Amino acid sequence: MNNKSTISELSRSLITIAWYFGPKGLDGQCCGDITMPEFIALDTILNIHNCSVHDIGIALGFTKSGATRIVNRLVSKGYVRKEASSEDGRVCCVAITKKGETIIKDADSRYREKFEQLISKMPPNQQGNVVTLLNSIAQALRK
Amino acid sequence: MNNKSTISELSRSLITIAWYFGPKGLDGQCCGDITMPEFIALDTILNIHNCSVHDIGIALGFTKSGATRIVNRLVSKGYVRKEASSEDGRVCCVAITKKGETIIKDADSRYREKFEQLISKMPPNQQGNVVTLLNSIAQALRK
DNA sequence: AATAATAGTTGACTTAGTCAACTATATTTT
DNA sequence: AAAATATAGTTGACTAAGTCAACTATTATT
């Protein structure tokens, strides 16, 4: 560490965490053959009833064409299917398939495993709060 | 929240945080005109004495050609310059410019500002530990 | 001196997003 | 009820940013 650095430890920590658990993290093996945005899309589908393509775009901060494309990728991988909404003819509902549920369970356990490894490297007196705190950070971010 | 979900709250929190502070986060405005990997590259340069293109590749988990390209982008934006190493003729040292130092200071303060906003949305009794804990998570990740 | 290893670059390619123009349906206004 | 507007989604053309493989140049090993 040299002191020419102009970045605060806080920013550096945030970036380290974001990078590690983010798209390029987990040795590129975060989620089997799905990318991180695809993972988030699947999560969105699980959490929104009759999730539309539009909803996915919002969750990811993508344009609507970007949303269309990510959904189409998930369809071609067999993780979701599209169905016309019965309530609104414009809307395309996206539903997860069995295969999609499997892959997401898989990704989840990989995340948890990586997290265990992380925890084990932290000072024992700090290990207790980590999960609670991460959850409450995430909750604050969603507000 | 519906209970069809198969993703644990922990994984979801990690993803939320990674996505928010990651490449697409901070409203796409995380770092002025630099991307997140570019930010990490700059940070790497600040922290490694006589930083090579190779070092940057390692820090980012990119191939060497990817490293070349990210450095070239930073050069063309005026944030770094390349200089031949005096010790090893194969090595290309990457040094930050004044303009590079400015942009990184800028990005840093944007991160801190966003973090302040985050903190203010968290329950007061949890606010105290956050910074310490994030730092120690990042530290564990770097091990 | 020959061989192997390392650092970096480049061309061809792929992936994953954007924008703008488009279709189809639903909602609002007059 | 008709016209105008808004919303949902798709598509073609494009761009950004990475990979791989082949290459050059230098250094280290045998």
mmCIF file of C-alpha atoms (C1' of nucleotides) in Angstrom:
data_model
loop_
_atom_site.group_PDB
_atom_site.id
_atom_site.type_symbol
_atom_site.label_atom_id
_atom_site.label_comp_id
_atom_site.label_asym_id
_atom_site.label_seq_id
_atom_site.Cartn_x
_atom_site.Cartn_y
_atom_site.Cartn_z
ATOM 1 C CA MET A 1 0.000 0.000 0.000
ATOM 2 C CA ASN A 2 1.555 3.310 -0.969
ATOM 3 C CA ASN A 3 0.208 6.632 0.177
ATOM 4 C CA LYS A 4 0.024 8.221 -3.263
ATOM 5 C CA SER A 5 -3.445 6.640 -3.308
ATOM 6 C CA THR A 6 -6.337 9.052 -3.388
ATOM 7 C CA ILE A 7 -9.109 6.525 -2.944
ATOM 8 C CA SER A 8 -10.674 6.104 0.454
ATOM 9 C CA GLU A 9 -10.677 2.688 2.023
ATOM 10 C CA LEU A 10 -14.461 2.744 2.007
ATOM 11 C CA SER A 11 -14.745 3.169 -1.763
ATOM 12 C CA ARG A 12 -12.121 0.554 -2.304
ATOM 13 C CA SER A 13 -13.977 -1.879 -0.078
ATOM 14 C CA LEU A 14 -17.239 -1.281 -1.880
ATOM 15 C CA ILE A 15 -15.598 -1.890 -5.214
ATOM 16 C CA THR A 16 -13.818 -4.982 -4.020
ATOM 17 C CA ILE A 17 -17.062 -6.444 -2.785
ATOM 18 C CA ALA A 18 -19.001 -5.435 -5.883
ATOM 19 C CA TRP A 19 -16.357 -6.877 -8.152
ATOM 20 C CA TYR A 20 -15.968 -10.077 -6.214
ATOM 21 C CA PHE A 21 -19.643 -10.894 -5.984
ATOM 22 C CA GLY A 22 -20.405 -9.211 -9.292
ATOM 23 C CA PRO A 23 -20.336 -10.201 -12.956
ATOM 24 C CA LYS A 24 -16.673 -11.134 -13.123
ATOM 25 C CA GLY A 25 -16.442 -12.464 -9.623
ATOM 26 C CA LEU A 26 -16.648 -15.950 -8.165
ATOM 27 C CA ASP A 27 -14.027 -16.969 -10.711
ATOM 28 C CA GLY A 28 -16.528 -16.355 -13.484
ATOM 29 C CA GLN A 29 -18.369 -19.357 -12.095
ATOM 30 C CA CYS A 30 -21.010 -17.533 -10.135
ATOM 31 C CA CYS A 31 -24.033 -19.084 -11.689
ATOM 32 C CA GLY A 32 -23.312 -21.960 -14.014
ATOM 33 C CA ASP A 33 -24.132 -20.837 -17.530
ATOM 34 C CA ILE A 34 -26.067 -17.753 -16.547
ATOM 35 C CA THR A 35 -24.650 -14.271 -16.213
ATOM 36 C CA MET A 36 -25.276 -12.015 -13.267
ATOM 37 C CA PRO A 37 -27.960 -9.925 -14.995
ATOM 38 C CA GLU A 38 -29.630 -13.172 -15.978
ATOM 39 C CA PHE A 39 -29.511 -14.259 -12.345
ATOM 40 C CA ILE A 40 -31.118 -10.984 -11.305
ATOM 41 C CA ALA A 41 -33.751 -11.405 -13.994
ATOM 42 C CA LEU A 42 -34.605 -14.858 -12.662
ATOM 43 C CA ASP A 43 -34.773 -13.504 -9.146
ATOM 44 C CA THR A 44 -37.098 -10.755 -10.331
ATOM 45 C CA ILE A 45 -39.360 -13.308 -11.968
ATOM 46 C CA LEU A 46 -39.497 -15.251 -8.721
ATOM 47 C CA ASN A 47 -40.498 -12.175 -6.780
ATOM 48 C CA ILE A 48 -43.012 -10.460 -9.030
ATOM 49 C CA HIS A 49 -46.325 -12.099 -9.697
ATOM 50 C CA ASN A 50 -47.000 -12.283 -13.445
ATOM 51 C CA CYS A 51 -43.661 -10.644 -14.117
ATOM 52 C CA SER A 52 -43.501 -8.782 -17.427
ATOM 53 C CA VAL A 53 -40.552 -8.095 -19.693
ATOM 54 C CA HIS A 54 -40.909 -4.501 -18.635
ATOM 55 C CA ASP A 55 -40.541 -5.373 -14.938
ATOM 56 C CA ILE A 56 -37.278 -7.102 -15.691
ATOM 57 C CA GLY A 57 -35.995 -4.063 -17.527
ATOM 58 C CA ILE A 58 -36.742 -1.919 -14.495
ATOM 59 C CA ALA A 59 -35.083 -4.315 -12.060
ATOM 60 C CA LEU A 60 -31.919 -4.317 -14.129
ATOM 61 C CA GLY A 61 -31.898 -0.708 -15.233
ATOM 62 C CA PHE A 62 -31.937 -1.818 -18.869
ATOM 63 C CA THR A 63 -33.860 -0.355 -21.766
ATOM 64 C CA LYS A 64 -36.871 -2.275 -22.927
ATOM 65 C CA SER A 65 -34.995 -3.750 -25.850
ATOM 66 C CA GLY A 66 -32.299 -4.890 -23.458
ATOM 67 C CA ALA A 67 -35.017 -6.511 -21.385
ATOM 68 C CA THR A 68 -36.442 -8.276 -24.412
ATOM 69 C CA ARG A 69 -33.033 -9.630 -25.256
ATOM 70 C CA ILE A 70 -32.180 -10.906 -21.805
ATOM 71 C CA VAL A 71 -35.539 -12.661 -21.592
ATOM 72 C CA ASN A 72 -35.011 -14.198 -25.024
ATOM 73 C CA ARG A 73 -31.641 -15.516 -23.911
ATOM 74 C CA LEU A 74 -33.231 -17.097 -20.864
ATOM 75 C CA VAL A 75 -35.914 -18.624 -23.064
ATOM 76 C CA SER A 76 -33.381 -20.135 -25.428
ATOM 77 C CA LYS A 77 -31.487 -21.566 -22.471
ATOM 78 C CA GLY A 78 -34.732 -23.098 -21.266
ATOM 79 C CA TYR A 79 -34.908 -21.266 -17.930
ATOM 80 C CA VAL A 80 -38.077 -19.265 -18.555
ATOM 81 C CA ARG A 81 -41.045 -19.220 -20.903
ATOM 82 C CA LYS A 82 -43.109 -16.353 -22.230
ATOM 83 C CA GLU A 83 -46.878 -16.349 -22.060
ATOM 84 C CA ALA A 84 -49.350 -13.733 -23.190
ATOM 85 C CA SER A 85 -51.034 -11.968 -20.296
ATOM 86 C CA SER A 86 -54.714 -12.718 -19.895
ATOM 87 C CA GLU A 87 -55.334 -9.237 -18.517
ATOM 88 C CA ASP A 88 -53.459 -7.018 -20.943
ATOM 89 C CA GLY A 89 -52.844 -7.964 -24.555
ATOM 90 C CA ARG A 90 -49.672 -5.903 -24.723
ATOM 91 C CA VAL A 91 -48.003 -7.631 -21.841
ATOM 92 C CA CYS A 92 -45.808 -10.670 -22.032
ATOM 93 C CA CYS A 93 -45.595 -12.600 -18.780
ATOM 94 C CA VAL A 94 -42.358 -14.357 -18.032
ATOM 95 C CA ALA A 95 -42.494 -17.543 -15.976
ATOM 96 C CA ILE A 96 -39.665 -19.660 -14.657
ATOM 97 C CA THR A 97 -39.342 -23.279 -15.744
ATOM 98 C CA LYS A 98 -38.268 -26.309 -13.706
ATOM 99 C CA LYS A 99 -34.843 -26.026 -15.274
ATOM 100 C CA GLY A 100 -34.747 -22.382 -14.252
ATOM 101 C CA GLU A 101 -35.563 -23.246 -10.672
ATOM 102 C CA THR A 102 -32.783 -25.771 -10.634
ATOM 103 C CA ILE A 103 -30.143 -23.409 -11.939
ATOM 104 C CA ILE A 104 -31.092 -20.715 -9.487
ATOM 105 C CA LYS A 105 -30.934 -23.099 -6.568
ATOM 106 C CA ASP A 106 -27.533 -24.075 -7.816
ATOM 107 C CA ALA A 107 -26.327 -20.504 -8.080
ATOM 108 C CA ASP A 108 -27.680 -19.785 -4.636
ATOM 109 C CA SER A 109 -25.724 -22.581 -3.052
ATOM 110 C CA ARG A 110 -22.605 -21.470 -4.847
ATOM 111 C CA TYR A 111 -23.049 -17.994 -3.433
ATOM 112 C CA ARG A 112 -23.541 -19.380 0.051
ATOM 113 C CA GLU A 113 -20.482 -21.544 -0.256
ATOM 114 C CA LYS A 114 -18.349 -18.618 -1.356
ATOM 115 C CA PHE A 115 -19.745 -16.638 1.508
ATOM 116 C CA GLU A 116 -18.770 -19.341 3.987
ATOM 117 C CA GLN A 117 -15.225 -19.170 2.702
ATOM 118 C CA LEU A 118 -15.282 -15.433 3.126
ATOM 119 C CA ILE A 119 -16.600 -15.580 6.656
ATOM 120 C CA SER A 120 -13.948 -18.046 7.685
ATOM 121 C CA LYS A 121 -11.271 -15.528 6.762
ATOM 122 C CA MET A 122 -12.733 -12.789 8.910
ATOM 123 C CA PRO A 123 -11.846 -12.076 12.527
ATOM 124 C CA PRO A 124 -14.163 -14.246 14.675
ATOM 125 C CA ASN A 125 -15.525 -11.348 16.682
ATOM 126 C CA GLN A 126 -16.923 -9.822 13.495
ATOM 127 C CA GLN A 127 -18.393 -12.922 11.948
ATOM 128 C CA GLY A 128 -21.611 -12.767 13.918
ATOM 129 C CA ASN A 129 -23.067 -9.569 12.528
ATOM 130 C CA VAL A 130 -22.137 -9.992 8.906
ATOM 131 C CA VAL A 131 -25.275 -11.606 7.575
ATOM 132 C CA THR A 132 -27.614 -9.292 9.453
ATOM 133 C CA LEU A 133 -25.702 -6.286 8.311
ATOM 134 C CA LEU A 134 -25.515 -7.317 4.663
ATOM 135 C CA ASN A 135 -29.239 -7.945 4.681
ATOM 136 C CA SER A 136 -29.936 -4.575 6.134
ATOM 137 C CA ILE A 137 -27.642 -2.867 3.629
ATOM 138 C CA ALA A 138 -29.445 -4.604 0.782
ATOM 139 C CA GLN A 139 -32.760 -3.613 2.265
ATOM 140 C CA ALA A 140 -31.695 0.015 2.453
ATOM 141 C CA LEU A 141 -30.537 -0.109 -1.157
ATOM 142 C CA ARG A 142 -33.913 -1.331 -2.323
ATOM 143 C CA LYS A 143 -35.709 1.601 -0.729
ATOM 144 C CA MET B 1 -42.267 -11.405 -1.413
ATOM 145 C CA ASN B 2 -43.726 -14.740 -2.432
ATOM 146 C CA ASN B 3 -42.489 -18.015 -1.050
ATOM 147 C CA LYS B 4 -42.020 -19.714 -4.393
ATOM 148 C CA SER B 5 -38.585 -18.116 -4.235
ATOM 149 C CA THR B 6 -35.689 -20.476 -3.895
ATOM 150 C CA ILE B 7 -32.989 -17.884 -3.357
ATOM 151 C CA SER B 8 -31.752 -17.276 0.152
ATOM 152 C CA GLU B 9 -31.882 -13.783 1.527
ATOM 153 C CA LEU B 10 -28.111 -13.816 1.857
ATOM 154 C CA SER B 11 -27.491 -14.457 -1.839
ATOM 155 C CA ARG B 12 -30.058 -11.886 -2.759
ATOM 156 C CA SER B 13 -28.405 -9.332 -0.523
ATOM 157 C CA LEU B 14 -24.991 -10.002 -1.983
ATOM 158 C CA ILE B 15 -26.339 -9.597 -5.482
ATOM 159 C CA THR B 16 -28.206 -6.452 -4.627
ATOM 160 C CA ILE B 17 -25.090 -4.909 -3.190
ATOM 161 C CA ALA B 18 -22.881 -6.086 -6.030
ATOM 162 C CA TRP B 19 -25.307 -4.785 -8.611
ATOM 163 C CA TYR B 20 -25.861 -1.481 -6.899
ATOM 164 C CA PHE B 21 -22.218 -0.637 -6.400
ATOM 165 C CA GLY B 22 -21.192 -2.489 -9.513
ATOM 166 C CA PRO B 23 -20.909 -1.690 -13.220
ATOM 167 C CA LYS B 24 -24.545 -0.834 -13.795
ATOM 168 C CA GLY B 25 -25.123 0.707 -10.424
ATOM 169 C CA LEU B 26 -25.000 4.241 -9.129
ATOM 170 C CA ASP B 27 -27.354 5.151 -11.965
ATOM 171 C CA GLY B 28 -24.605 4.320 -14.449
ATOM 172 C CA GLN B 29 -22.876 7.417 -13.113
ATOM 173 C CA CYS B 30 -20.444 5.721 -10.791
ATOM 174 C CA CYS B 31 -17.299 7.217 -12.119
ATOM 175 C CA GLY B 32 -17.782 9.956 -14.680
ATOM 176 C CA ASP B 33 -16.645 8.613 -18.021
ATOM 177 C CA ILE B 34 -14.843 5.588 -16.699
ATOM 178 C CA THR B 35 -16.298 2.141 -16.285
ATOM 179 C CA MET B 36 -15.952 0.050 -13.184
ATOM 180 C CA PRO B 37 -13.143 -2.136 -14.506
ATOM 181 C CA GLU B 38 -11.353 1.043 -15.529
ATOM 182 C CA PHE B 39 -11.793 2.331 -12.002
ATOM 183 C CA ILE B 40 -10.322 -0.867 -10.618
ATOM 184 C CA ALA B 41 -7.444 -0.616 -13.073
ATOM 185 C CA LEU B 42 -6.692 2.910 -11.866
ATOM 186 C CA ASP B 43 -6.874 1.772 -8.278
ATOM 187 C CA THR B 44 -4.463 -1.053 -9.074
ATOM 188 C CA ILE B 45 -2.040 1.386 -10.640
ATOM 189 C CA LEU B 46 -2.178 3.527 -7.516
ATOM 190 C CA ASN B 47 -1.377 0.576 -5.315
ATOM 191 C CA ILE B 48 1.308 -1.278 -7.213
ATOM 192 C CA HIS B 49 4.668 0.309 -7.670
ATOM 193 C CA ASN B 50 5.686 0.263 -11.344
ATOM 194 C CA CYS B 51 2.416 -1.404 -12.227
ATOM 195 C CA SER B 52 2.547 -3.458 -15.408
ATOM 196 C CA VAL B 53 -0.185 -4.273 -17.900
ATOM 197 C CA HIS B 54 0.051 -7.808 -16.619
ATOM 198 C CA ASP B 55 -0.647 -6.711 -13.022
ATOM 199 C CA ILE B 56 -3.820 -5.029 -14.177
ATOM 200 C CA GLY B 57 -4.941 -8.157 -15.949
ATOM 201 C CA ILE B 58 -4.494 -10.124 -12.742
ATOM 202 C CA ALA B 59 -6.356 -7.591 -10.623
ATOM 203 C CA LEU B 60 -9.322 -7.694 -12.972
ATOM 204 C CA GLY B 61 -9.255 -11.361 -13.863
ATOM 205 C CA PHE B 62 -8.864 -10.487 -17.548
ATOM 206 C CA THR B 63 -6.695 -12.132 -20.147
ATOM 207 C CA LYS B 64 -3.591 -10.265 -21.139
ATOM 208 C CA SER B 65 -5.173 -8.967 -24.296
ATOM 209 C CA GLY B 66 -8.077 -7.684 -22.243
ATOM 210 C CA ALA B 67 -5.555 -5.945 -20.022
ATOM 211 C CA THR B 68 -3.844 -4.363 -23.005
ATOM 212 C CA ARG B 69 -7.153 -3.055 -24.225
ATOM 213 C CA ILE B 70 -8.294 -1.579 -20.948
ATOM 214 C CA VAL B 71 -4.969 0.182 -20.520
ATOM 215 C CA ASN B 72 -5.175 1.514 -24.064
ATOM 216 C CA ARG B 73 -8.624 2.899 -23.365
ATOM 217 C CA LEU B 74 -7.310 4.660 -20.274
ATOM 218 C CA VAL B 75 -4.416 6.039 -22.295
ATOM 219 C CA SER B 76 -6.700 7.413 -24.963
ATOM 220 C CA LYS B 77 -8.843 9.040 -22.289
ATOM 221 C CA GLY B 78 -5.718 10.614 -20.873
ATOM 222 C CA TYR B 79 -5.871 8.985 -17.445
ATOM 223 C CA VAL B 80 -2.662 6.949 -17.649
ATOM 224 C CA ARG B 81 0.497 6.750 -19.701
ATOM 225 C CA LYS B 82 2.648 3.806 -20.650
ATOM 226 C CA GLU B 83 6.381 3.821 -20.141
ATOM 227 C CA ALA B 84 8.957 1.140 -20.889
ATOM 228 C CA SER B 85 10.331 -0.444 -17.744
ATOM 229 C CA SER B 86 13.970 0.307 -17.042
ATOM 230 C CA GLU B 87 14.437 -3.075 -15.439
ATOM 231 C CA ASP B 88 12.757 -5.425 -17.882
ATOM 232 C CA GLY B 89 12.493 -4.724 -21.568
ATOM 233 C CA ARG B 90 9.325 -6.761 -21.931
ATOM 234 C CA VAL B 91 7.416 -4.863 -19.308
ATOM 235 C CA CYS B 92 5.279 -1.830 -19.901
ATOM 236 C CA CYS B 93 4.806 0.286 -16.775
ATOM 237 C CA VAL B 94 1.514 2.088 -16.443
ATOM 238 C CA ALA B 95 1.482 5.379 -14.577
ATOM 239 C CA ILE B 96 -1.431 7.574 -13.646
ATOM 240 C CA THR B 97 -1.648 11.128 -14.984
ATOM 241 C CA LYS B 98 -2.867 14.283 -13.238
ATOM 242 C CA LYS B 99 -6.135 13.921 -15.090
ATOM 243 C CA GLY B 100 -6.343 10.339 -13.874
ATOM 244 C CA GLU B 101 -5.858 11.415 -10.284
ATOM 245 C CA THR B 102 -8.622 13.934 -10.648
ATOM 246 C CA ILE B 103 -11.139 11.509 -12.048
ATOM 247 C CA ILE B 104 -10.434 8.972 -9.382
ATOM 248 C CA LYS B 105 -10.841 11.512 -6.609
ATOM 249 C CA ASP B 106 -14.102 12.418 -8.236
ATOM 250 C CA ALA B 107 -15.314 8.849 -8.403
ATOM 251 C CA ASP B 108 -14.279 8.344 -4.813
ATOM 252 C CA SER B 109 -16.375 11.216 -3.583
ATOM 253 C CA ARG B 110 -19.315 10.000 -5.595
ATOM 254 C CA TYR B 111 -19.017 6.609 -3.953
ATOM 255 C CA ARG B 112 -18.836 8.193 -0.516
ATOM 256 C CA GLU B 113 -21.847 10.331 -1.216
ATOM 257 C CA LYS B 114 -23.894 7.353 -2.339
ATOM 258 C CA PHE B 115 -22.749 5.538 0.744
ATOM 259 C CA GLU B 116 -23.937 8.374 2.971
ATOM 260 C CA GLN B 117 -27.349 8.111 1.375
ATOM 261 C CA LEU B 118 -27.346 4.405 2.014
ATOM 262 C CA ILE B 119 -26.338 4.762 5.644
ATOM 263 C CA SER B 120 -29.068 7.287 6.280
ATOM 264 C CA LYS B 121 -31.662 4.711 5.274
ATOM 265 C CA MET B 122 -30.399 2.111 7.698
ATOM 266 C CA PRO B 123 -31.596 1.630 11.256
ATOM 267 C CA PRO B 124 -29.479 3.938 13.477
ATOM 268 C CA ASN B 125 -28.300 1.151 15.752
ATOM 269 C CA GLN B 126 -26.643 -0.567 12.808
ATOM 270 C CA GLN B 127 -25.012 2.433 11.205
ATOM 271 C CA GLY B 128 -21.976 2.406 13.457
ATOM 272 C CA ASN B 129 -20.444 -0.886 12.403
ATOM 273 C CA VAL B 130 -21.041 -0.689 8.707
ATOM 274 C CA VAL B 131 -17.798 0.849 7.560
ATOM 275 C CA THR B 132 -15.635 -1.338 9.758
ATOM 276 C CA LEU B 133 -17.453 -4.401 8.633
ATOM 277 C CA LEU B 134 -17.307 -3.590 4.935
ATOM 278 C CA ASN B 135 -13.606 -2.949 5.243
ATOM 279 C CA SER B 136 -13.048 -6.230 6.936
ATOM 280 C CA ILE B 137 -15.110 -8.075 4.344
ATOM 281 C CA ALA B 138 -13.058 -6.516 1.579
ATOM 282 C CA GLN B 139 -9.898 -7.401 3.396
ATOM 283 C CA ALA B 140 -10.972 -11.014 3.707
ATOM 284 C CA LEU B 141 -11.830 -11.102 0.004
ATOM 285 C CA ARG B 142 -8.374 -9.925 -0.932
ATOM 286 C CA LYS B 143 -6.734 -12.752 0.992
ATOM 287 C "C1'" DA C 1 23.790 -21.245 -28.019
ATOM 288 C "C1'" DA C 2 19.393 -23.200 -27.984
ATOM 289 C "C1'" DT C 3 15.109 -23.553 -25.718
ATOM 290 C "C1'" DA C 4 11.535 -22.141 -22.972
ATOM 291 C "C1'" DA C 5 9.052 -18.728 -20.468
ATOM 292 C "C1'" DT C 6 7.101 -14.186 -19.954
ATOM 293 C "C1'" DA C 7 5.100 -9.451 -21.441
ATOM 294 C "C1'" DG C 8 2.608 -7.313 -24.547
ATOM 295 C "C1'" DT C 9 0.028 -6.520 -29.037
ATOM 296 C "C1'" DT C 10 -3.166 -7.401 -32.789
ATOM 297 C "C1'" DG C 11 -6.883 -9.407 -35.937
ATOM 298 C "C1'" DA C 12 -10.997 -11.913 -35.956
ATOM 299 C "C1'" DC C 13 -14.696 -12.937 -33.333
ATOM 300 C "C1'" DT C 14 -18.567 -12.968 -29.723
ATOM 301 C "C1'" DT C 15 -21.578 -11.178 -26.308
ATOM 302 C "C1'" DA C 16 -24.515 -8.089 -24.531
ATOM 303 C "C1'" DG C 17 -26.091 -3.933 -24.341
ATOM 304 C "C1'" DT C 18 -28.115 0.878 -26.729
ATOM 305 C "C1'" DC C 19 -31.012 3.680 -29.921
ATOM 306 C "C1'" DA C 20 -34.582 4.462 -33.123
ATOM 307 C "C1'" DA C 21 -38.241 2.854 -35.801
ATOM 308 C "C1'" DC C 22 -41.797 -0.165 -35.822
ATOM 309 C "C1'" DT C 23 -46.361 -3.045 -34.453
ATOM 310 C "C1'" DA C 24 -50.066 -3.999 -31.358
ATOM 311 C "C1'" DT C 25 -52.960 -3.096 -27.670
ATOM 312 C "C1'" DA C 26 -54.987 -0.047 -24.014
ATOM 313 C "C1'" DT C 27 -56.276 4.395 -22.153
ATOM 314 C "C1'" DT C 28 -57.555 9.191 -22.351
ATOM 315 C "C1'" DT C 29 -59.533 13.116 -24.529
ATOM 316 C "C1'" DT C 30 -62.811 15.510 -27.164
ATOM 317 C "C1'" DA D 1 -67.424 6.730 -30.823
ATOM 318 C "C1'" DA D 2 -63.287 8.428 -33.002
ATOM 319 C "C1'" DA D 3 -58.958 10.303 -32.564
ATOM 320 C "C1'" DA D 4 -54.959 10.942 -30.049
ATOM 321 C "C1'" DT D 5 -51.833 9.376 -26.824
ATOM 322 C "C1'" DA D 6 -49.486 6.110 -23.893
ATOM 323 C "C1'" DT D 7 -47.630 1.672 -22.953
ATOM 324 C "C1'" DA D 8 -45.519 -3.142 -23.981
ATOM 325 C "C1'" DG D 9 -42.745 -5.468 -26.734
ATOM 326 C "C1'" DT D 10 -39.740 -6.500 -30.918
ATOM 327 C "C1'" DT D 11 -36.236 -5.793 -34.403
ATOM 328 C "C1'" DG D 12 -32.241 -3.961 -37.320
ATOM 329 C "C1'" DA D 13 -28.154 -1.483 -37.070
ATOM 330 C "C1'" DC D 14 -24.701 -0.290 -34.191
ATOM 331 C "C1'" DT D 15 -21.136 -0.128 -30.320
ATOM 332 C "C1'" DA D 16 -18.339 -1.499 -26.353
ATOM 333 C "C1'" DA D 17 -15.690 -4.584 -24.241
ATOM 334 C "C1'" DG D 18 -14.184 -8.743 -23.627
ATOM 335 C "C1'" DT D 19 -11.958 -13.675 -25.539
ATOM 336 C "C1'" DC D 20 -8.795 -16.637 -28.287
ATOM 337 C "C1'" DA D 21 -4.956 -17.579 -31.101
ATOM 338 C "C1'" DA D 22 -1.087 -16.120 -33.497
ATOM 339 C "C1'" DC D 23 2.472 -13.092 -33.390
ATOM 340 C "C1'" DT D 24 6.910 -10.154 -31.760
ATOM 341 C "C1'" DA D 25 10.297 -8.952 -28.351
ATOM 342 C "C1'" DT D 26 12.764 -9.703 -24.400
ATOM 343 C "C1'" DT D 27 14.466 -12.467 -20.467
ATOM 344 C "C1'" DA D 28 15.603 -16.771 -18.025
ATOM 345 C "C1'" DT D 29 16.965 -21.591 -18.086
ATOM 346 C "C1'" DT D 30 19.473 -25.620 -19.652
#
